[in-house]
XYZ file of C-alpha atoms in Angstrom:
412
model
C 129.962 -146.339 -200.432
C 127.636 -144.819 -203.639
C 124.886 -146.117 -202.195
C 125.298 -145.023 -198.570
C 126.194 -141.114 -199.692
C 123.171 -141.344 -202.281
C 120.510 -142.725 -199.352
C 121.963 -139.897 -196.897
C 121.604 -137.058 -199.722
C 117.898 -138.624 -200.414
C 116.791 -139.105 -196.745
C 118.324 -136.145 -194.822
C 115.905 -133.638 -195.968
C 113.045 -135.820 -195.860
C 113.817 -136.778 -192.672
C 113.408 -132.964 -191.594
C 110.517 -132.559 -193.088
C 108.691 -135.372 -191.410
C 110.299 -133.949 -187.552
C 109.037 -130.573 -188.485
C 105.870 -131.674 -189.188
C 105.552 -133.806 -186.395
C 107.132 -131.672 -183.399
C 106.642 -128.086 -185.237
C 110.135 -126.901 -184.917
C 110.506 -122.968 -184.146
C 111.277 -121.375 -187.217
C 115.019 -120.165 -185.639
C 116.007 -123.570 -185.194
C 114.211 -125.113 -188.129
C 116.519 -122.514 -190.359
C 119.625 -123.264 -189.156
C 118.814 -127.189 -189.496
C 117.341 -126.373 -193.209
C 121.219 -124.743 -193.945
C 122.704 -127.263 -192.613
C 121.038 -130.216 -194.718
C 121.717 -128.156 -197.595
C 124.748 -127.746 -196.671
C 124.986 -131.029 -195.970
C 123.750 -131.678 -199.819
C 125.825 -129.763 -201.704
C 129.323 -131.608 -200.265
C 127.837 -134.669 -200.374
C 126.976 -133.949 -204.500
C 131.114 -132.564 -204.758
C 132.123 -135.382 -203.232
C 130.243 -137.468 -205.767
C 131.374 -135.805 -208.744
C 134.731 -135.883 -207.354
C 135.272 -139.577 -206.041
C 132.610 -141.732 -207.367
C 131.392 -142.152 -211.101
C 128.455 -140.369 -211.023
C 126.469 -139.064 -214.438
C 127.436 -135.926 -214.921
C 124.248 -134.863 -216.072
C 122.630 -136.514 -213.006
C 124.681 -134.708 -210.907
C 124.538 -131.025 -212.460
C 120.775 -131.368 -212.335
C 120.672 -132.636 -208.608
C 122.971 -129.416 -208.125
C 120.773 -127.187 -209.638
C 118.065 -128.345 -207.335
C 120.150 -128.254 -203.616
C 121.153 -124.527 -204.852
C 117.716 -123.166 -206.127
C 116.150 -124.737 -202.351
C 119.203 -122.643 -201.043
C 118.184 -120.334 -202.403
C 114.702 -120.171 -201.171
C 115.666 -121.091 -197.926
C 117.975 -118.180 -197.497
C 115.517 -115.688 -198.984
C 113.196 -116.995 -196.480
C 116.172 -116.263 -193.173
C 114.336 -113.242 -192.150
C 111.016 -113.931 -192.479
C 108.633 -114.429 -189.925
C 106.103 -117.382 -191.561
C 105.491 -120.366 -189.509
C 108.217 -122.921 -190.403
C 105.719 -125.856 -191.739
C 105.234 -123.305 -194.565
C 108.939 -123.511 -195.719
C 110.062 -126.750 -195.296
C 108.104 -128.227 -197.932
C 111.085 -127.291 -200.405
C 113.375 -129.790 -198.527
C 110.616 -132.477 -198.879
C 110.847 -131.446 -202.992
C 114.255 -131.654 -202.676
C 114.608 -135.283 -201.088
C 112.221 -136.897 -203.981
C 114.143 -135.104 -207.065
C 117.401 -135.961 -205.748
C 115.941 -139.685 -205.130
C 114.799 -139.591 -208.298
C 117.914 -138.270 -209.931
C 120.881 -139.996 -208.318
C 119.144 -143.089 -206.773
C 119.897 -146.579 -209.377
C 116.944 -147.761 -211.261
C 114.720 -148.955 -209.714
C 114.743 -146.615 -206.605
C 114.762 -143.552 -208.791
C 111.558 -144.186 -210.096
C 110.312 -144.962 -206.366
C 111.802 -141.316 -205.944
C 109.887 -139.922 -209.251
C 106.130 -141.611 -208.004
C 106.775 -139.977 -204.519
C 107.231 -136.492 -206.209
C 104.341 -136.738 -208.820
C 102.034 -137.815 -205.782
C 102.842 -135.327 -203.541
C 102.406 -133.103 -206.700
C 98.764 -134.485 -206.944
C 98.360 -134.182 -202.679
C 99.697 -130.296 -203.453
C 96.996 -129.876 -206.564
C 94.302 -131.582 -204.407
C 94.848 -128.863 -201.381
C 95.034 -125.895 -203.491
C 92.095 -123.215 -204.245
C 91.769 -124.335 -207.888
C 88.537 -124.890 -209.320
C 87.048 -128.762 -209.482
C 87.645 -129.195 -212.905
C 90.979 -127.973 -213.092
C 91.869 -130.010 -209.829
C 90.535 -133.028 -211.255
C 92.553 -132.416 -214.847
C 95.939 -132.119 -213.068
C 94.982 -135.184 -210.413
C 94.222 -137.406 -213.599
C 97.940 -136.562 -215.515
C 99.710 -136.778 -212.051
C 97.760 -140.071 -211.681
C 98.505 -141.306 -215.481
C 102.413 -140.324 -215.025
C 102.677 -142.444 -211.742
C 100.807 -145.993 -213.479
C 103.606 -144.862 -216.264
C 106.046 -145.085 -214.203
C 104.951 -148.167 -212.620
C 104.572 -149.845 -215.468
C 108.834 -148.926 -216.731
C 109.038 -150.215 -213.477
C 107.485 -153.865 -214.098
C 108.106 -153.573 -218.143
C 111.371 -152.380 -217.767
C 113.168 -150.790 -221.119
C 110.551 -152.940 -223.267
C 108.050 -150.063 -222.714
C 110.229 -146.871 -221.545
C 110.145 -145.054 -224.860
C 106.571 -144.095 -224.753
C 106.426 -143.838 -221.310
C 109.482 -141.938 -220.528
C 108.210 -139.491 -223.545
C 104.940 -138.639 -221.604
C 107.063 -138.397 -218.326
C 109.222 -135.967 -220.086
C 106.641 -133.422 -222.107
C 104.556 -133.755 -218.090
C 107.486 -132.473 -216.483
C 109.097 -130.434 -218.840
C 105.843 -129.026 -219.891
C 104.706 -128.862 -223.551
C 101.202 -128.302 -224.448
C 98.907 -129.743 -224.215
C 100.506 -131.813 -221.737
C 101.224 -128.904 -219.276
C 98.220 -128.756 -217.399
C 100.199 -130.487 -214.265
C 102.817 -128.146 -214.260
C 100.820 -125.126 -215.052
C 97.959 -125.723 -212.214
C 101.550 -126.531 -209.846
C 103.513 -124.223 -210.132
C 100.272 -121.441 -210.637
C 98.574 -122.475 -207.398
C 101.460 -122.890 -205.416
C 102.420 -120.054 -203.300
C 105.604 -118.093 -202.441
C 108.653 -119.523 -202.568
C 107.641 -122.982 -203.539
C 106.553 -121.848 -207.035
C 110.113 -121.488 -207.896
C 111.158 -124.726 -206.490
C 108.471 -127.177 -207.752
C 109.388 -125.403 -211.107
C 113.554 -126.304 -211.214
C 112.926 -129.796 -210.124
C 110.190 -130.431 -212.745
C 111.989 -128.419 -215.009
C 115.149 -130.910 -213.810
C 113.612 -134.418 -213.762
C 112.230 -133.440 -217.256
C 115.596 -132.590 -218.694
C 116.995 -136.318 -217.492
C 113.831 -137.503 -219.107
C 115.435 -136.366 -222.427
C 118.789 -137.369 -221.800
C 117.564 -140.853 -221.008
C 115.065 -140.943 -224.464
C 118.258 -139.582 -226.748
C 119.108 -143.534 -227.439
C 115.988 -144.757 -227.125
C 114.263 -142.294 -229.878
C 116.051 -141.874 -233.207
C 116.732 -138.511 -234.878
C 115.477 -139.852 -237.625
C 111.942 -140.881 -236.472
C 108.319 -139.015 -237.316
C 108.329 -138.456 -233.912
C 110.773 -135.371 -234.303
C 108.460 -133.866 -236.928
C 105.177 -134.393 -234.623
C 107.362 -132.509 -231.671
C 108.209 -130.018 -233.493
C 104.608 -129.227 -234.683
C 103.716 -129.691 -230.760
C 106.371 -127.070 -230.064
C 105.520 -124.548 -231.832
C 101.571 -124.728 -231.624
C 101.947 -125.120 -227.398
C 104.764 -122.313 -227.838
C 102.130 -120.203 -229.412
C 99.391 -121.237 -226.928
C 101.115 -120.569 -224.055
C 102.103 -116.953 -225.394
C 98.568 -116.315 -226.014
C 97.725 -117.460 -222.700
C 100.161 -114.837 -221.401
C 98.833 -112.322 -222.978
C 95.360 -113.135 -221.105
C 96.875 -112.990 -217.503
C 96.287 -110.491 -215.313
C 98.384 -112.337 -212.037
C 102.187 -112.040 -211.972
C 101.730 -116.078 -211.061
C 99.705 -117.072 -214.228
C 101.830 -115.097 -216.525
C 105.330 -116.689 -215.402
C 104.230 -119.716 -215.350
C 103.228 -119.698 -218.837
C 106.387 -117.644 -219.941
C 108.412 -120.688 -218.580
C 105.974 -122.750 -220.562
C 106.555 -120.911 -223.647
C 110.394 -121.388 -223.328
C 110.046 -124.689 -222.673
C 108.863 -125.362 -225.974
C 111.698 -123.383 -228.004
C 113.632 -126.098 -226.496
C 111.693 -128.700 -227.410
C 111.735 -127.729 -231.008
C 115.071 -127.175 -231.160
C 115.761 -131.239 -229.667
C 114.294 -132.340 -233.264
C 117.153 -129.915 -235.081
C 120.325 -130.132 -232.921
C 121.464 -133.907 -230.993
C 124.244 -133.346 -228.618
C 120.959 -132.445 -225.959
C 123.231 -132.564 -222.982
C 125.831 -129.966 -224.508
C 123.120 -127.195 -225.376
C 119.864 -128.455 -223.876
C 120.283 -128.989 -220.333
C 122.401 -125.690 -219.559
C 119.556 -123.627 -221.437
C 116.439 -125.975 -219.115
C 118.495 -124.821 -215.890
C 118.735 -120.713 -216.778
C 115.236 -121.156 -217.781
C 114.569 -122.675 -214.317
C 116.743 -120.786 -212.451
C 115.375 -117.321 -213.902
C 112.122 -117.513 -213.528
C 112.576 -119.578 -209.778
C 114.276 -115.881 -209.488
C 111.239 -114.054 -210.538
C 108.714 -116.152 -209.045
C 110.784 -115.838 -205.306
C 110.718 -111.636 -206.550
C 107.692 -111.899 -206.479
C 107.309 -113.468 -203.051
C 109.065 -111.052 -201.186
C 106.529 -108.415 -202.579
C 103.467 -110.307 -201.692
C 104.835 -111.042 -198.492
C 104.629 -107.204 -197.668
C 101.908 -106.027 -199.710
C 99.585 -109.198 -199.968
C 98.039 -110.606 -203.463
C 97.429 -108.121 -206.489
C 96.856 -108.361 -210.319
C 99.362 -106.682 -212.773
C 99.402 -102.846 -212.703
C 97.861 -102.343 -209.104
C 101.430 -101.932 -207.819
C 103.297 -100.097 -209.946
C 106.530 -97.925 -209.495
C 107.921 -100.524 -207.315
C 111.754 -99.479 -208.486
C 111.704 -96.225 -207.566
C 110.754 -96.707 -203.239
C 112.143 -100.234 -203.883
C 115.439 -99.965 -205.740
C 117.348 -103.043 -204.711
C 113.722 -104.958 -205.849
C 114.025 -103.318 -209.171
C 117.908 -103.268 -209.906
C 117.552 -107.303 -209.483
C 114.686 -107.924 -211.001
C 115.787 -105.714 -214.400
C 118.185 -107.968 -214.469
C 116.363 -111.139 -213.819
C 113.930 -110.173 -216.581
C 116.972 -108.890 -219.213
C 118.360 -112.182 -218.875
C 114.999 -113.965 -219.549
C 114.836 -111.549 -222.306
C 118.174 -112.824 -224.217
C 117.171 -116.495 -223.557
C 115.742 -117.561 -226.327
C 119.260 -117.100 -228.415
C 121.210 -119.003 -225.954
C 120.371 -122.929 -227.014
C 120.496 -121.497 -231.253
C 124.431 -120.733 -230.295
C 125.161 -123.224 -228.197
C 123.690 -125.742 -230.528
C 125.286 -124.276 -233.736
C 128.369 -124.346 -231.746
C 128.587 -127.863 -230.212
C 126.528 -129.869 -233.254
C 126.064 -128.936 -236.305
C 122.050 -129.104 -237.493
C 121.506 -132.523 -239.008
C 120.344 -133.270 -242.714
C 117.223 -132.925 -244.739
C 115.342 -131.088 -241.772
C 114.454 -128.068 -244.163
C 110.534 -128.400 -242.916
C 111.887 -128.470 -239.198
C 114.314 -125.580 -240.027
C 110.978 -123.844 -241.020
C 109.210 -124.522 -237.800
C 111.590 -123.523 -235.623
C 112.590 -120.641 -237.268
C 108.814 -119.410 -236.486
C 108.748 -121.030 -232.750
C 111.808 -118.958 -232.246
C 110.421 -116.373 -234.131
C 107.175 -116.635 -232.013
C 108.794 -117.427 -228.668
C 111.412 -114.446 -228.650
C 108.289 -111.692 -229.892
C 105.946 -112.707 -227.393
C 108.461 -113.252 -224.594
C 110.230 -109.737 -225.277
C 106.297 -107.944 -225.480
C 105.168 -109.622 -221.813
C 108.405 -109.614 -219.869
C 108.666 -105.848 -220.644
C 104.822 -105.649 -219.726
C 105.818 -106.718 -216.599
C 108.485 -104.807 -216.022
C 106.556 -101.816 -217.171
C 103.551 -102.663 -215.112
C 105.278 -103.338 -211.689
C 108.717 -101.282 -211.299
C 108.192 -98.360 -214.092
C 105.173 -95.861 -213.543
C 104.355 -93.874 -210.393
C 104.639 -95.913 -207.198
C 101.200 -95.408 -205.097
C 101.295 -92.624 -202.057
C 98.958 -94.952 -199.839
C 101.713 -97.709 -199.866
C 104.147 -98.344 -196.856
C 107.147 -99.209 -198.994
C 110.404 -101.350 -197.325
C 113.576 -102.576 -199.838
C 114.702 -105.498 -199.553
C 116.593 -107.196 -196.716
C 120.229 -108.474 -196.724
C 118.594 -111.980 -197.080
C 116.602 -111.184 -199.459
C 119.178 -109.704 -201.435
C 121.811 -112.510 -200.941
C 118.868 -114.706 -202.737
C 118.259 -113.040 -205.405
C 121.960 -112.053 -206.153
C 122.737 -115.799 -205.952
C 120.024 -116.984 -208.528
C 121.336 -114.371 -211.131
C 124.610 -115.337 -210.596
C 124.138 -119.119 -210.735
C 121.752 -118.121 -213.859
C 125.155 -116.650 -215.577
C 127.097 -119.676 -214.868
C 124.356 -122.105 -217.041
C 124.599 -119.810 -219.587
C 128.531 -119.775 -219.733
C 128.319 -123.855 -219.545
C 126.453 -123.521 -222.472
């Protein structure tokens, strides 16, 4: 019975896909199909967690990836885009839930299918030849990887499921993937191909806890890693002048406060995981924000847009608040890992580093969120520009991401 409610929550959506693709659906009908798988999803992952002994980490990551494609889909209700352009979140949303509920070793079937549509995505996209070819190679090196747990089996997983894990939860310099993604991807899928890497990457962790000690140099190299990619990747945002580049790097650059803090606090599934999903969920939140604006006013670098809040109050109310809670994240996994574990011994030099990724990570974050917010929805908004709010969709979307963002952070 698992294993029939597991293959129907992994094919269902994939299945939809491939009929869109092949009989291009209208994009009425394609939308109500799109709710209804998700729909479809989301009791099939209660019934799970109520009836059948499911991880529970497995199955609050899965959830966090059926309700950020939600999401998306229902920010998406009134639009007027062809429908081959939105159902390639359902597609992302088969694989991660494939590779996060499906037994071993279908779930790593699941994970190669994601990483090489990842690399079919990268190959498509209007990146430059070098950086095309960078991302192909790590997409490429993570799939033999994960062929080779496959035919080694838990010989070999601790290296491999380490460079599986710093790939899709992204730490410098092993980001490039994730950064050329998530950057070149457009619209709504931005957001989505970050919560499911963000996701997979978190059960990466979970999965290494027993396999890597605490006590191992390994903790002291990552936390070195951390805080040197942390400050890269704030530097980096500092050089951006698209909204695009400069999330994606901000999520970067939380990504590695967590990362440091995995060598000072165990208990990764208490603190960790709740703070990888607001992470995810936020900036899927900005990342959609930004969308809806591009939808109606095309393409534009930071600062050529500005006053958005005052013609566009519903846009700025939500995203004040989607940026605020970004903001504040960086002192949500210190509590909740004081709270649920206390730090373990003789990590004085780890304290140190952390205490200036934190440091680092909350300065940097607080100076280019609130350049962003000053740049887009503070300042004069332009006379030449045909303004229109939101929509009730739209809305409903965004409302729902900051609320589900609040609910990781009270798990936590």
């Amino acid at each position: 019975m698992a294993s029939e409610f597991t293959l129907l929550a992994v094919l269902i959506p994939l299945v939809l896909w491939l009929l869109n693709r092949t009989c291009n659906v209208s994009h009425s009908i394609f939308q109500v199909l799109a709710m209804l798988c998700i729909g479809w999803e989301a009791g099939t992952i209660l019934y799970m967690h109520a009836a059948l002994e499911t991880t529970r980490i497995a199955m609050y990551l899965s959830a966090t990836v059926i309700f950020s494609t939600f999401c998306a889909v229902v920010g998406q209700w009134d639009s007027k885009r062809r429908s081959t352009v939105q159902d390639t979140p359902l597609l992302v949303l088969g694989l991660s839930l494939a590779a996060l509920l499906c037994p071993t070793p279908v779930n790593r079937y699941g994970l190669i299918g994601l990483l090489g549509y990842a690399a079919f995505s990268l190959s498509h996209s209007n990146l430059s030849a070098t950086r095309r070819t960078i991302g192909l190679a790590q997409s490429a090196l993570a799939i033999i990887l994960v062929c080779v747990t496959i035919w080694a089996g838990d010989s070999f997983y601790g290296p491999a499921g380490l460079f599986l894990a710093v790939t899709l939860l992204p730490l410098p310099p092993f980001h490039v993937l994730f950064a050329f993604l998530v950057g070149s991807a457009r619209g709504i899928l931005s957001g989505v191909w970050a919560v499911a890497f963000l996701s997979l990457g978190l059960a990466e962790i979970h999965n290494l806890q027993p396999v890597i000690p605490m006590e191992t140099d390994i903790h002291v190299a990552i936390g070195f890693l951390a805080l040197l990619g942390g400050l890269y990747a704030a530097l980096k945002c500092l050089g951006q002048n698209q909204i695009h580049g400069l999330l994606t790097y901000a999520a970067i650059v939380q990504v590695a406060l967590l990362w440091g803090l995995t060598t000072i606090f165990s208990s990764f599934s208490k603190w960790g995981v709740p703070f990888g999903i607001t992470v995810g969920l936020v900036m899927n939140g900005l990342f959609i924000a930004y969308a809806f604006v591009r939808q109606r006013y095309g393409s534009h670098t930071i600062g050529n847009l500005p006053g958005l809040a005052s013609p566009m109050p519903r846009l700025g109310t939500l995203v004040s608040i989607l940026i605020s809670i970004a903001v504040l994240l960086p002192i949500i996994p210190l509590f909740g890992g004081i709270a649920t574990m206390p730090a373990t011994e003789n990590q004085e030099g780890s304290l140190a580093i952390i205490s200036l990724l934190f440091l680092g990570v909350w300065m940097f974050g607080s100076w280019h969120f609130s350049h962003l917010l000053h740049h887009t929805l503070f300042g004069k908004a332009r006379s030449d520009v045909p303004y229109t709010d939101l929509k009730v969709a739209e809305i409903c979307s965004l409302v729902l991401i900051i609320f589900g963002a609040s609910v990781s952070i009270l798990v936590n």
